[in-house]
Coordinates of C-alpha atoms and ligand atoms in Angstrom, one line a residue:
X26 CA -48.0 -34.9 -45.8
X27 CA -49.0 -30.7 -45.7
X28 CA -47.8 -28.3 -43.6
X29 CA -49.6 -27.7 -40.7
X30 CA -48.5 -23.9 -40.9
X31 CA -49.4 -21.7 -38.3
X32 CA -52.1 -23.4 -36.9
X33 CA -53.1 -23.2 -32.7
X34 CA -54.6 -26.6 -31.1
X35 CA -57.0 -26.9 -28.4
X36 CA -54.9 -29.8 -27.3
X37 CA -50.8 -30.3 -27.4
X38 CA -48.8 -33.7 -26.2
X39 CA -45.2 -32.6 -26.3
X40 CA -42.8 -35.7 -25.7
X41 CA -39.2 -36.2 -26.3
X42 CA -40.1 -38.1 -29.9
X43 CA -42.8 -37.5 -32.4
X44 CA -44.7 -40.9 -33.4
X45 CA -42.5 -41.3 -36.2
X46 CA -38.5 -40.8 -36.7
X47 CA -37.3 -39.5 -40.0
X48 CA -35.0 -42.3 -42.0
X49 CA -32.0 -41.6 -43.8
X50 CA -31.5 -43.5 -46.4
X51 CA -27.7 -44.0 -47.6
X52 CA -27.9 -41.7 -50.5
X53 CA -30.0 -39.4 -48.3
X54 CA -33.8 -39.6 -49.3
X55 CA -36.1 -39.1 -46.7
X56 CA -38.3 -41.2 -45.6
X57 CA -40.8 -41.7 -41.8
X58 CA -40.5 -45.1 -39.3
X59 CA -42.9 -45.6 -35.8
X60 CA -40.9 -44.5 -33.1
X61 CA -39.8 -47.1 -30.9
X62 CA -40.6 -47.7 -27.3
X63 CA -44.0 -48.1 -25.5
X64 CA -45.1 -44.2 -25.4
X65 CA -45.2 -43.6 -28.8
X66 CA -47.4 -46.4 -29.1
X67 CA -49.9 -45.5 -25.8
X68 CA -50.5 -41.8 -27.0
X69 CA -50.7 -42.4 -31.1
X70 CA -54.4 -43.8 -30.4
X71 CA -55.4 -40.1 -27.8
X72 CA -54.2 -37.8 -30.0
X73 CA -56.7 -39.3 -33.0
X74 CA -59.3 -39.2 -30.5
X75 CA -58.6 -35.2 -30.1
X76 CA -57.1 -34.0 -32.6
X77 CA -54.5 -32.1 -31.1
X78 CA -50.8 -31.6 -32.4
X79 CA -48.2 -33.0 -31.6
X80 CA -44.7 -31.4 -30.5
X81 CA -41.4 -33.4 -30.1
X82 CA -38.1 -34.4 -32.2
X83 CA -37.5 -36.5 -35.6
X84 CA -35.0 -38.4 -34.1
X85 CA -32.1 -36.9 -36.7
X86 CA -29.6 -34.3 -35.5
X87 CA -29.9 -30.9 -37.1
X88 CA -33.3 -31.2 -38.9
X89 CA -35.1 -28.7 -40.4
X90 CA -38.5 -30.4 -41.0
X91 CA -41.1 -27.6 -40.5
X92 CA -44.6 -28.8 -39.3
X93 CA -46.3 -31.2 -41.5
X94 CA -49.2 -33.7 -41.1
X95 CA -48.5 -36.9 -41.3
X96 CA -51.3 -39.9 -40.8
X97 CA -53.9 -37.1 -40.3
X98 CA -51.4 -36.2 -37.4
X99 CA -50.2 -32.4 -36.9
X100 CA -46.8 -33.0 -35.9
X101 CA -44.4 -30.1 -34.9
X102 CA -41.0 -31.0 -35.0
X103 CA -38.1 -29.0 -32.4
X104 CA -35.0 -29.0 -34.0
X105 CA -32.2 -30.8 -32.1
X106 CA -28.6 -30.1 -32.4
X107 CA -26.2 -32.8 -32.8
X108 CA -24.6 -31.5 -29.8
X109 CA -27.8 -31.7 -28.2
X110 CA -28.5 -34.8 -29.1
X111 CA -25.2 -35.8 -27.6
X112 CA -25.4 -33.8 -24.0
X113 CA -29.6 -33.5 -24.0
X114 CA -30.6 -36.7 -25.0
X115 CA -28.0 -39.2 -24.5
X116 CA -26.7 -37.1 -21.5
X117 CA -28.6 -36.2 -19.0
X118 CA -32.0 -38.1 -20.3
X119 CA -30.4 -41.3 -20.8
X120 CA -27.2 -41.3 -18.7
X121 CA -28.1 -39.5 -15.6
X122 CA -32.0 -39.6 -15.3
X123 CA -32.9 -43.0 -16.6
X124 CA -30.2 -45.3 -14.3
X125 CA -31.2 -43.0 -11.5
X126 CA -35.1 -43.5 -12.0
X127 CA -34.3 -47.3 -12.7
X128 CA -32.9 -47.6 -9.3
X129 CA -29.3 -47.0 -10.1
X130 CA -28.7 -50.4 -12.0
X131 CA -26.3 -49.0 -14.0
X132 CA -24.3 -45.8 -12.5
X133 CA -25.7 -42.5 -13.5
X134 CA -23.2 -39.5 -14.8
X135 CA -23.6 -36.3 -13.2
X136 CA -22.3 -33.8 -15.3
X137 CA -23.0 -30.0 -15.2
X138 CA -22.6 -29.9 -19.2
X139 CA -25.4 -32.5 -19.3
X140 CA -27.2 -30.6 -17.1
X141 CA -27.1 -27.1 -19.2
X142 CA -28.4 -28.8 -22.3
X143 CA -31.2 -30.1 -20.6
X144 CA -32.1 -27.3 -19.2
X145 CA -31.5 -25.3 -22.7
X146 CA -33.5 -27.9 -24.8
X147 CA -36.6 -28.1 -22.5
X148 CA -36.6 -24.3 -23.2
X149 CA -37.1 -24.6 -26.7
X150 CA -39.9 -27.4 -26.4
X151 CA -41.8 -24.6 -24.0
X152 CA -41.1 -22.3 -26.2
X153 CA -42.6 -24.6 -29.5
X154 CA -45.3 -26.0 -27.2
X155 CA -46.2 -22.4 -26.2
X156 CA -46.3 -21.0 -29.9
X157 CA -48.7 -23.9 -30.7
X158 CA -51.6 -23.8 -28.2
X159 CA -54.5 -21.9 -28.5
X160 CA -55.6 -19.8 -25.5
X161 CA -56.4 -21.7 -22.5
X162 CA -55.6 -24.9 -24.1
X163 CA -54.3 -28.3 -22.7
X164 CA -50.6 -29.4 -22.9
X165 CA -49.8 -32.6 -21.5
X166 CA -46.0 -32.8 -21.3
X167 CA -44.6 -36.4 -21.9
X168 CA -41.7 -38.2 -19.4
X169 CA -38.5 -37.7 -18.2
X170 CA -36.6 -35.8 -21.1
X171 CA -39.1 -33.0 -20.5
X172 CA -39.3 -32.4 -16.5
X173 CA -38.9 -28.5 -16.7
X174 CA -41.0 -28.1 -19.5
X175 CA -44.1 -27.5 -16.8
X176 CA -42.8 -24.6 -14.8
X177 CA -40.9 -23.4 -18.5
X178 CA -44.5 -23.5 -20.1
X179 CA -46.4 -22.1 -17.0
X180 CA -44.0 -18.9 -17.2
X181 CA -44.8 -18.3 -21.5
X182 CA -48.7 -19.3 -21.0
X183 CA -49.9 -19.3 -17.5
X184 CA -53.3 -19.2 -19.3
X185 CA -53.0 -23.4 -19.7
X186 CA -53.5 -26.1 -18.4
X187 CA -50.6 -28.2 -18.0
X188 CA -50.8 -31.7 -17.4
X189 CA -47.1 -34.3 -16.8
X190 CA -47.1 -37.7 -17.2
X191 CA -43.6 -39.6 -16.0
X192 CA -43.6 -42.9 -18.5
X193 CA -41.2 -44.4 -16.0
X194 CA -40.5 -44.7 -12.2
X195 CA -39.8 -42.1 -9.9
X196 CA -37.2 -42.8 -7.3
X197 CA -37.2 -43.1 -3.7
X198 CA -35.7 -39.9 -1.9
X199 CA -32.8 -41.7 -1.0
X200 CA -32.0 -42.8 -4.4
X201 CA -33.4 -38.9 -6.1
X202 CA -31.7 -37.0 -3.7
X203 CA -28.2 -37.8 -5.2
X204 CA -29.4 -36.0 -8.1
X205 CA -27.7 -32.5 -7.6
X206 CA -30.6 -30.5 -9.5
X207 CA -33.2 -32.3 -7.3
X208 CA -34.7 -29.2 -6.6
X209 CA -35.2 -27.7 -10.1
X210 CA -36.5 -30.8 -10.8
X211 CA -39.2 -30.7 -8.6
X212 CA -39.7 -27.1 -9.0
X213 CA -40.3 -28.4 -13.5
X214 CA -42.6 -30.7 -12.4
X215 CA -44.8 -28.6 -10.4
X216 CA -45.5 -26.5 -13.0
X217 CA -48.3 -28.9 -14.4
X218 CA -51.7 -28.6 -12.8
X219 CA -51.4 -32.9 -12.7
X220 CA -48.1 -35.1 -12.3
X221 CA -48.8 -38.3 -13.7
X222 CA -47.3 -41.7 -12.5
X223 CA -47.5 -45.2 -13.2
X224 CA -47.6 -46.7 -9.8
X225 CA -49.4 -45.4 -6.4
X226 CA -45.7 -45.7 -5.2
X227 CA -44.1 -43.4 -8.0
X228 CA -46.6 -40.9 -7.0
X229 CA -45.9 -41.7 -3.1
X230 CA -41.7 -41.1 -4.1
X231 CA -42.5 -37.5 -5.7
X232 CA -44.3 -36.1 -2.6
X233 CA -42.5 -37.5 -0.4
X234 CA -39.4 -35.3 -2.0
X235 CA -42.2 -32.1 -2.3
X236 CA -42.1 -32.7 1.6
X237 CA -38.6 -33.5 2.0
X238 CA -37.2 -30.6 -0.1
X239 CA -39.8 -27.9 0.4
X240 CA -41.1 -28.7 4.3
X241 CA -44.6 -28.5 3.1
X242 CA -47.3 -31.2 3.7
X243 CA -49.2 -33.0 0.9
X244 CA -52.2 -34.2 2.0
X245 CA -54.2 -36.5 -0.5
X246 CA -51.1 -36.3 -3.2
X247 CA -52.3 -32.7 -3.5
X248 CA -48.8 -29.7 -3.1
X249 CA -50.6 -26.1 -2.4
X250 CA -48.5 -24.1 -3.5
X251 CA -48.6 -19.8 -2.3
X252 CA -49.0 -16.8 -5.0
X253 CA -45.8 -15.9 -6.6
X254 CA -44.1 -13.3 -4.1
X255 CA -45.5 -14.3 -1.2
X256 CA -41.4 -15.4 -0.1
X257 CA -42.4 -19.6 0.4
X258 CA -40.7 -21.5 -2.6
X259 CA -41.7 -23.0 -4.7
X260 CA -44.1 -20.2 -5.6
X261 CA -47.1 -21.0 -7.5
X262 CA -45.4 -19.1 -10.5
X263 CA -48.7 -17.3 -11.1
X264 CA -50.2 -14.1 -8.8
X265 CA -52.7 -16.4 -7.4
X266 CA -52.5 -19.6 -5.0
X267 CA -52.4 -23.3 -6.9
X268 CA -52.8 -26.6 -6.5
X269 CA -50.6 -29.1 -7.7
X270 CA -51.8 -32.7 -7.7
X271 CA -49.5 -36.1 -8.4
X272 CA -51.3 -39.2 -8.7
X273 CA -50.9 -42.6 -10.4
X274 CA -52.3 -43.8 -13.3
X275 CA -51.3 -46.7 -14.9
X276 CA -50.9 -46.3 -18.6
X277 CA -52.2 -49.0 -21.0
X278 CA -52.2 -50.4 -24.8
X279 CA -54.9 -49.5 -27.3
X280 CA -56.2 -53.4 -26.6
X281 CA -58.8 -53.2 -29.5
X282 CA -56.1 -52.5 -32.0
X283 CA -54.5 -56.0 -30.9
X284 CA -57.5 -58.3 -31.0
X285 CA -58.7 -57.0 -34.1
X286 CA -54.9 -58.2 -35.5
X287 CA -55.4 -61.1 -33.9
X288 CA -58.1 -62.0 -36.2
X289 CA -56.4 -61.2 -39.4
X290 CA -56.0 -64.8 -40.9
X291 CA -52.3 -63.7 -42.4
X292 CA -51.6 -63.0 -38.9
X293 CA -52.6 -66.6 -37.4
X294 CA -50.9 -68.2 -40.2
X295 CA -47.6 -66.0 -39.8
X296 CA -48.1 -67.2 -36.2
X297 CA -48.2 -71.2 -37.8
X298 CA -45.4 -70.2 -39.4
X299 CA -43.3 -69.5 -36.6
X300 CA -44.0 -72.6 -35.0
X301 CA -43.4 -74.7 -37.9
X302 CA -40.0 -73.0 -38.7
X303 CA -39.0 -73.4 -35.3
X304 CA -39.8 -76.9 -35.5
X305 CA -42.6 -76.9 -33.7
X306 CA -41.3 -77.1 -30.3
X307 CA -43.2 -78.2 -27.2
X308 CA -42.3 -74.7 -25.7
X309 CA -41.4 -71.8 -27.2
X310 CA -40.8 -69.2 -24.5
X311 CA -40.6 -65.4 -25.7
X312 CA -38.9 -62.4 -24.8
X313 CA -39.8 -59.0 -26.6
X314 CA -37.8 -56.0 -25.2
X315 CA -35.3 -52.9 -25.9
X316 CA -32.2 -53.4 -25.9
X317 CA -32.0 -52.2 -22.3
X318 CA -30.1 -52.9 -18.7
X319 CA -33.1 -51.9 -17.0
X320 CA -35.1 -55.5 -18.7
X321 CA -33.5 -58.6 -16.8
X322 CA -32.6 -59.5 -20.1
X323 CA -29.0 -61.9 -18.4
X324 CA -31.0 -62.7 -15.8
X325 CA -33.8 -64.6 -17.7
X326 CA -30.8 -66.0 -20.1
X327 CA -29.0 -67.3 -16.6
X328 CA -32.4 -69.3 -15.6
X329 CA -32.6 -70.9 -18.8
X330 CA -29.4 -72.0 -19.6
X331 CA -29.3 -73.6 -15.9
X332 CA -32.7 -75.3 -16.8
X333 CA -30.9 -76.9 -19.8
X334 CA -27.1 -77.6 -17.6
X335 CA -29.9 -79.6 -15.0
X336 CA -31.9 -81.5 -17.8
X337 CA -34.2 -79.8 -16.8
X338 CA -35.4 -78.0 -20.0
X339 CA -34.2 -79.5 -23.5
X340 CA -33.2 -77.6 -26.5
X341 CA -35.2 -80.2 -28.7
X342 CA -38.6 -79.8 -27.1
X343 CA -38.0 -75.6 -26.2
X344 CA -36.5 -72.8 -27.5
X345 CA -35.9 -69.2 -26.5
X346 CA -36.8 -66.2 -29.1
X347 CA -35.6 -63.6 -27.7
X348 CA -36.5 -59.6 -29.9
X349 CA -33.8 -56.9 -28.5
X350 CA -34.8 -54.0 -30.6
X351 CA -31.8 -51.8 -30.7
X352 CA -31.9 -48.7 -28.3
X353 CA -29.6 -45.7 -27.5
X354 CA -26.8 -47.2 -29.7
X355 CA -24.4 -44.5 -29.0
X356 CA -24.7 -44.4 -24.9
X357 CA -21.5 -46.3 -24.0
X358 CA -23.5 -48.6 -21.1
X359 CA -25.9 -49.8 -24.1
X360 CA -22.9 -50.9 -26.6
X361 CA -21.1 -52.6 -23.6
X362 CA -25.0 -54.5 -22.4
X363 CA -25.4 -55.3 -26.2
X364 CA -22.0 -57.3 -26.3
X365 CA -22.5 -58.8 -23.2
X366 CA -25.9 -60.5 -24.4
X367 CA -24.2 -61.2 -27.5
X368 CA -21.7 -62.8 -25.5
X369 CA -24.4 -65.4 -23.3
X370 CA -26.5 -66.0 -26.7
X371 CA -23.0 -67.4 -28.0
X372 CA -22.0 -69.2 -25.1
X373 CA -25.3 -71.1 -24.5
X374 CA -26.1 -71.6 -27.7
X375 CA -22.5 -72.9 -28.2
X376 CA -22.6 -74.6 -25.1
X377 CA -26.5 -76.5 -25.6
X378 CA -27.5 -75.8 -29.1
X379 CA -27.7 -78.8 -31.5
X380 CA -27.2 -78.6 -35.2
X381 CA -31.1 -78.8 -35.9
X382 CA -32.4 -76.5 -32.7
X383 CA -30.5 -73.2 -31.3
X384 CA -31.1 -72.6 -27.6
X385 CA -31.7 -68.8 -27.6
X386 CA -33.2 -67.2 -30.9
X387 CA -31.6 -64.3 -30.5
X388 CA -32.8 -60.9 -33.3
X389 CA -31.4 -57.3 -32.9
X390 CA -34.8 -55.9 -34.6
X391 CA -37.6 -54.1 -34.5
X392 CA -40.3 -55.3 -36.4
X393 CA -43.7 -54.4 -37.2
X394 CA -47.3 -54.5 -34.5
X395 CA -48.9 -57.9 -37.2
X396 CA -45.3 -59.6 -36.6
X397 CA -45.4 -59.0 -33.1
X398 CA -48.9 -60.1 -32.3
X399 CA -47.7 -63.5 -34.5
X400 CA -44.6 -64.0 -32.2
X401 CA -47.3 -63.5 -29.1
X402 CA -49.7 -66.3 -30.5
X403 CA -47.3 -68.5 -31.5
X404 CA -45.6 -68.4 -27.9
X405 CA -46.6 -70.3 -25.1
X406 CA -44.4 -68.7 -21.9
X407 CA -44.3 -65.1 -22.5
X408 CA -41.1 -63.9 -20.5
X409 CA -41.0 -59.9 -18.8
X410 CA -37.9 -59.9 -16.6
X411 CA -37.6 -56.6 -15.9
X412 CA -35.3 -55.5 -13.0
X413 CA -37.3 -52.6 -13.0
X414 CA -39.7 -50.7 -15.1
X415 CA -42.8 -47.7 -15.5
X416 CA -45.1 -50.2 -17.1
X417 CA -43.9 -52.7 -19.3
X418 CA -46.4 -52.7 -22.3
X419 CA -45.0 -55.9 -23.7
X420 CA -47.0 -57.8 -20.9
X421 CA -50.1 -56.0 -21.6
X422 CA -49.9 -56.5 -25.5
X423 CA -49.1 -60.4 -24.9
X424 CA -52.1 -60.7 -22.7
X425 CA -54.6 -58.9 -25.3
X426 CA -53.1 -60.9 -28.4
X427 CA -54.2 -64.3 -26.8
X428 CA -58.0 -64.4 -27.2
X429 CA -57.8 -68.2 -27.0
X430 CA -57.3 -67.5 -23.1
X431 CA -54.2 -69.4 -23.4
X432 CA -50.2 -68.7 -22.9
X433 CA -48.6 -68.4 -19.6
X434 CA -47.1 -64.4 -18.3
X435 CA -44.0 -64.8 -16.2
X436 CA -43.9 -60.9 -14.9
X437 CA -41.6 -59.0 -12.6
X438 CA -42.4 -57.3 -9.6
X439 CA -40.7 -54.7 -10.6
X440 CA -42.5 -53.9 -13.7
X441 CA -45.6 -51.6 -13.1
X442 CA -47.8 -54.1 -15.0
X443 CA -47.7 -56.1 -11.8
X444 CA -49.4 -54.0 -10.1
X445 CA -53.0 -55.0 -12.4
X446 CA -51.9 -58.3 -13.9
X447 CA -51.9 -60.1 -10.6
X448 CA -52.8 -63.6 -12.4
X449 CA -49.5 -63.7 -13.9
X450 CA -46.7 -65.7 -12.4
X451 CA -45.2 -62.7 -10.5
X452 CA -41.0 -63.3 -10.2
X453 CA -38.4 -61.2 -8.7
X454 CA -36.1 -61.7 -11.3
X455 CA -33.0 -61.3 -9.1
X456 CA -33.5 -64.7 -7.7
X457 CA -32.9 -67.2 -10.2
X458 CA -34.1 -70.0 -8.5
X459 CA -37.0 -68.6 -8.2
X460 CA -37.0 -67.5 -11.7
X461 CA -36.4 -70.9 -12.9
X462 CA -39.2 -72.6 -10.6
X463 CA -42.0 -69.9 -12.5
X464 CA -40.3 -70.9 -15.8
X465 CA -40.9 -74.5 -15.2
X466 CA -44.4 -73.8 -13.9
X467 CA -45.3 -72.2 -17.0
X468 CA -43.9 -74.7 -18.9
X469 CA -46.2 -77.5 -16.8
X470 CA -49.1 -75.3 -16.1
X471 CA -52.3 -77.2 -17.0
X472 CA -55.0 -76.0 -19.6
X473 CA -57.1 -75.1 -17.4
X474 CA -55.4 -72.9 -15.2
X475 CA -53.4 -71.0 -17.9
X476 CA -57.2 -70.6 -19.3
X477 CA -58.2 -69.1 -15.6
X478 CA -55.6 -66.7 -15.4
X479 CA -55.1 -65.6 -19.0
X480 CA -58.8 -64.9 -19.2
X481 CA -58.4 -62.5 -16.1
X482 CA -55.5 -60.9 -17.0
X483 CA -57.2 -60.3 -20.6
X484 CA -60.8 -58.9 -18.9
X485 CA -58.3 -56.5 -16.8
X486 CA -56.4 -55.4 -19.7
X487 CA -59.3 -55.4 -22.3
X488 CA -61.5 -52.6 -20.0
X489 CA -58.1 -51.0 -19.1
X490 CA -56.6 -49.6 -22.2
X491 CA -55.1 -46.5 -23.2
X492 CA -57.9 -45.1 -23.9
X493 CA -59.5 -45.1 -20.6
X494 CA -56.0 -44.2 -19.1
X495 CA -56.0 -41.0 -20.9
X496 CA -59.7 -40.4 -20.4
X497 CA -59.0 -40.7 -16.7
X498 CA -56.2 -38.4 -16.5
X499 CA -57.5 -36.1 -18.6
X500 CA -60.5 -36.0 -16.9
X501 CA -58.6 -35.5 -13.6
X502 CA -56.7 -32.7 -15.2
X503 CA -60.2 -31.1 -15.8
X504 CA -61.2 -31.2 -12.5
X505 CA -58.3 -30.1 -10.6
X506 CA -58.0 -26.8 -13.2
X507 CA -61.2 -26.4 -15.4
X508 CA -61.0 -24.6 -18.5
X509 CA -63.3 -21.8 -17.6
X510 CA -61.2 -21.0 -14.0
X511 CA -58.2 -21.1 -17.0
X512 CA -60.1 -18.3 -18.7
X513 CA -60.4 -16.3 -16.2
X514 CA -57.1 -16.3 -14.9
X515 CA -55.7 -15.3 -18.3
X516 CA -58.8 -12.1 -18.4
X517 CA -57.5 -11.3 -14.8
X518 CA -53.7 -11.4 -16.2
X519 CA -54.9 -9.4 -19.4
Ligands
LIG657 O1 -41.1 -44.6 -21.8 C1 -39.7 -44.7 -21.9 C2 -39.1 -44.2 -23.2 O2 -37.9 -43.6 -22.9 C3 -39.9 -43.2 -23.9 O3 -39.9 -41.8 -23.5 C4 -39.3 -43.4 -25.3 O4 -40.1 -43.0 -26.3 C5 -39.1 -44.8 -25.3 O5 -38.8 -45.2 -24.0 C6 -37.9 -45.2 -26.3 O6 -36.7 -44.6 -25.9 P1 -35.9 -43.7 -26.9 O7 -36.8 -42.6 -27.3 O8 -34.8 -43.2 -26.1 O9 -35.5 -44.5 -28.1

């Protein structure tokens, strides 16, 4: 690890978390963990390929780390209050945003406190993204935590190019107009030259509120927006007319990464092992997800323990291993979901375990990419309930883990994935019943279909990764606001 020093980079991803999260250990020594959470894992792979730096938090309260390269990474860490950790992050990120961009599962908090610490701490990651960019470089500005960081950045350094990329959904306008900063919002996000989305209709949600709150047409997903001082808002927030453009682009998994592992022989045998210490059940179905409301975790525990109650499943021929890495510990709807699920694992496994097989498998851990891809070999049904979600790596990651073209994906609508992995066995996880008949599918499926649609989900997922999902953006970024039109703007400005 060096410091990074002074340095300015070409290219700069600014996101809410920096790849890794400093540890403390309980007599204090230091040490570095992966983030969790799909993002993290999507962008580690672009910024080797480019060689950028890195801008975002530690993930500790009050840290003082100063730039440092890590992993041949330049990461530059923004120092976060504990205070606005609390109002920032777990306020208005992860209390008011993220149930109101997950379709208001869980109630959102508006509060105006919230609200003034987001708006304070996006100012200091413009202000450390704009320190660290070279001259007409390229940011691309990273999800929800960050949505005035455009417009923020566009006023330090209108001589880059700004690109946004929202990892989650984006409300419809009925939902996103409750929001009572709706319009600064907007106005944050159309500050980047590109605004990212996962699905066409995330993309189709943000213009439609461009055109609801502004009164301005958006013809092919592009906003133009008038020189600053020409009186129309929003103004371009430069002295010369801009386009804005909003567009999806479904983010993916660095698929290589996971069939290489899949090779690994200590993998495959870890993968043996699993089976054998869970008695090598006829099924073992798997669910791999943060601890969040927003996955359909109850709802696929409700489906399978009626499947056992009917006969219909049976704890000696399948189990249930279900991974909830912990998430957002301290936001009070996250302890109450986490009890809850405690709760069901207890009851059903109380209620239809035997002394030699549990129902559910339940873990509170994260673990490691080689113990994952064992867990995704060694499972036959893999199991995304998600009531609603951006992407939903997890399904993607499954998909590219089985290279024997076998395993069966029971996928939500509501998760973006379902969008590209049509061959899955596509649920609405609200309605059991038909949650359960998909579950007992997969459980009969023959050889040969699970071998038809695992070896088309794998050929979309193999020639869709993450690293043609950044190429594409990026390239799109390119085209809307080349490099050389950003140098001259910024000689114009000088
Ligand atoms: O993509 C959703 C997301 O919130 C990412 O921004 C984040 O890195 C990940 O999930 C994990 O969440 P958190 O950073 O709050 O632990």
């Amino acid at each position: 690890m060096t410091d990074t020093g002074s340095e300015r980079f070409d290219f700069v991803v600014v996101s809410n978390r920096l790849p890794v999260d400093r540890v403390l250990a309980h007599d204090g020594t230091p040490s570095w963990k992966p983030s969790p959470g799909g993002l993290v894992t999507a962008l580690e792979p672009v910024m080797r390929a480019n060689d950028g730096a890195w801008v975002g938090w530690t993930g500790v309260a009050d840290d003082d780390q100063q730039p440092f390269e890590a992993d041949d990474l330049h990461l530059v860490p923004v120092r976060l209050s504990a205070e606005a950790v609390e109002l920032y992050y777990e306020g208005f990120s992860n209390d008011t945003i993220w149930p109101l961009y997950h379709d208001v599962i869980a109630q959102p908090t508006y509060s105006r406190r919230f609200w003034d610490a987001y708006v304070a701490v996006n100012q200091q990651f413009a202000e450390a993204a704009a320190e660290v960019a070279a001259q007409n470089g390229t940011v691309w500005v990273q999800d929800y935590q960050l949505q005035l960081v455009p417009r923020m950045l566009r006023e330090l350094r209108p001589d880059l190019v700004i690109g946004f990329f929202n990892h989650i959904p984006f409300p419809a306008y009925g939902l996103f107009s409750q929001l009572p900063w709706r319009l600064q919002i907007v106005e944050g996000l159309l500050g980047a030259d590109l605004i990212g989305f996962q699905r066409r209709a995330d993309a189709g949600n943000f213009l439609r509120a461009v055109r609801r709150l502004f009164k301005v047409q958006t013809p092919h997903g592009r906003v133009e927006l008038p020189a600053a001082g020409e009186g129309r808002w929003p103004n371009s927030m430069s002295d010369r007319p801009r386009s804005v453009v909003a567009k999806h682009f479904p983010i993916s998994i660095d698929a290589k990464a996971y069939v290489a592992l899949v090779e690994d022989p200590a993998v495959r045998a870890r993968a043996q092992q699993i089976r054998d210490d869970l008695g090598d059940p006829g099924t073992i179905m798997l669910g791999v997800d943060r601890l969040d409301y927003t996955k359909g975790i109850q709802h696929r525990f409700t489906a399978y323990a009626e499947l056992l109650a009917e006969g219909k499943l049976d704890v000696d021929d399948t189990v249930l291993v279900q991974i909830a890495s912990p998430s957002r510990e301290r936001v009070e709807t996250y302890r109450a979901l986490r009890d809850e699920i405690e709760l069901t694992v207890g009851r059903v496994n109380g209620e239809y375990g035997t002394i030699r097989h549990s129902a559910i498998n339940y873990l509170h851990h994260g673990y490691p990419r080689e113990e994952m891809v064992a867990l995704f070999l060694a499972a036959d049904v893999m199991l995304v309930t998600a009531l609603r979600d951006g992407m939903n790596l997890v399904a993607k990651e499954y998909v590219a883990t089985r290279g024997d073209d076998d395993g069966v994906l029971v996928l939500s609508e509501f998760a973006g994935a379902a969008d590209e992995l049509k061959q899955a066995l596509l649920i609405n996880p609200h309605d059991i019943d038909g949650l359960k008949r998909a579950m007992l599918t997969a459980v009969h499926m023959t050889r040969a279909e699970r071998r038809t649609r695992m070896r088309a989900l794998r050929h979309r997922v193999l020639v869709h990764d993450v690293e043609r999902w950044s190429r594409d953006f990026l390239e799109a970024l390119a085209a809307i606001r080349p490099r050389a039109s950003a140098q001259a703007a910024a000689a114009t400005e000088d």
